[in-house]
Amino acid sequence: MTNTPQTLTLIQPDDWHIHLRDNDALATTVPHACMSFNRVICMPNLVPPVKTTEQATLYRERILTALDKADIPSQRKAEFDPRMVLYLTDHTTADEIARAKVSGIVQAVKLYPAGATTNSSDGVTDILGRAGVFESMQKHGIPLLVHGEVTHHDVDIFDREKRFLDEILSVIIKNFPELRIVMEHITTRDAADFCLAQADNVGATITPQHLLFNRNHMLVGGVKPHFYCLPILKRADHQKRLLEVATSGNPKFFLGTDSAPHATHIKESACGCAGCYSAPHALPLYATAFESVGALDKLENFASRFGAKFYGLPINTSTITLVKSDMSVPEGYPYLDGKSLTPLLSGQTLAWSVQS
Ligand code: DOR
Ligand code: ZN
């Protein structure tokens, strides 16, 4: 036995699904994301949403201004690269997709079914009616990122992902077989197996919370609002299947935290909103999940290679080191004007930390 702490050096990861929010929130979210990730795919569900390349360009500038002001090492600042996403609406045009392509900063287009989640009221009401836009995305090689849940009120919240696969996603794939699609934050065995059954142009991101937790963590012994996200945590057997595919070495599955900040008082309310904040400790969380099934050796591909490969981007050249040494997750971070932001597993101890 040796007392030397176990270390795990990874190619610097990218986060292929993150919510940074906007304006004052960026002072908190950007430094957190930047300390772990090089490229981050910035979700466009702002109020109002990021619908055009012009809006995406301005949003990116606000993120970079926050980065500039942040008190973090200059090397991290130099490597941080926010990649932008357009929010698909009933009014998005094929021309907008062509503009996105030439911009060089828009990486993808996001499909939120109207009403599916936070700030999705401008989402698409007639998904299969967006054929012209999907055609243009397929032609320009712009990936479609999918929040895969139907939103009909009569569909049980635990069945919404599977119904989306059966009724919507399979039709999109049939009609646009070359369209690159990322099934975002998958939560079920059905979604994992659906993804596996598709060609290489269909991949999926998996969050730390869906690998580490199931609905018992959220609901047994009292309702725990900081585990509430969308798609909602499912049964333990779905969690187990997600862990299997994430650690399988299959390049279809890669890291996307879906880190989604909401002020603590808004989460801890009679009608709390959906989202887990994981950006500051996402890598220790993923390491914990991978270690739980003896698959730490699979983490680097999942976190640092497969997403870049899917997006056709180079693999990063810098590295980050995780150490098997306790990390206390803070109770909260300062957020907005005097408010607090409660991270996932606040106040608890993780067995891994990021080497400073
Ligand atoms: O839990 C979630 N929070 N899921 C989403 O799809 C959106 C996100 C947010 O923006 O808060
Ligand atoms: Zn999200």
PDB file of C-alpha atoms in Angstrom, residues 53-63 105:
ATOM      1  CA  THR A  53     -26.652  34.037 -35.613  1.00  0.00           C
ATOM      2  CA  GLU A  54     -26.535  37.739 -34.801  1.00  0.00           C
ATOM      3  CA  GLN A  55     -27.965  37.114 -31.319  1.00  0.00           C
ATOM      4  CA  ALA A  56     -25.563  34.197 -30.838  1.00  0.00           C
ATOM      5  CA  THR A  57     -22.611  36.406 -31.749  1.00  0.00           C
ATOM      6  CA  LEU A  58     -23.649  39.039 -29.190  1.00  0.00           C
ATOM      7  CA  TYR A  59     -24.282  36.394 -26.516  1.00  0.00           C
ATOM      8  CA  ARG A  60     -20.817  34.956 -27.121  1.00  0.00           C
ATOM      9  CA  GLU A  61     -19.317  38.411 -26.682  1.00  0.00           C
ATOM     10  CA  ARG A  62     -21.058  38.780 -23.302  1.00  0.00           C
ATOM     11  CA  ILE A  63     -19.653  35.413 -22.235  1.00  0.00           C
ATOM     12  CA  ILE A 105     -19.297  30.192 -33.999  1.00  0.00           C
TER      13      ILE A 105
END
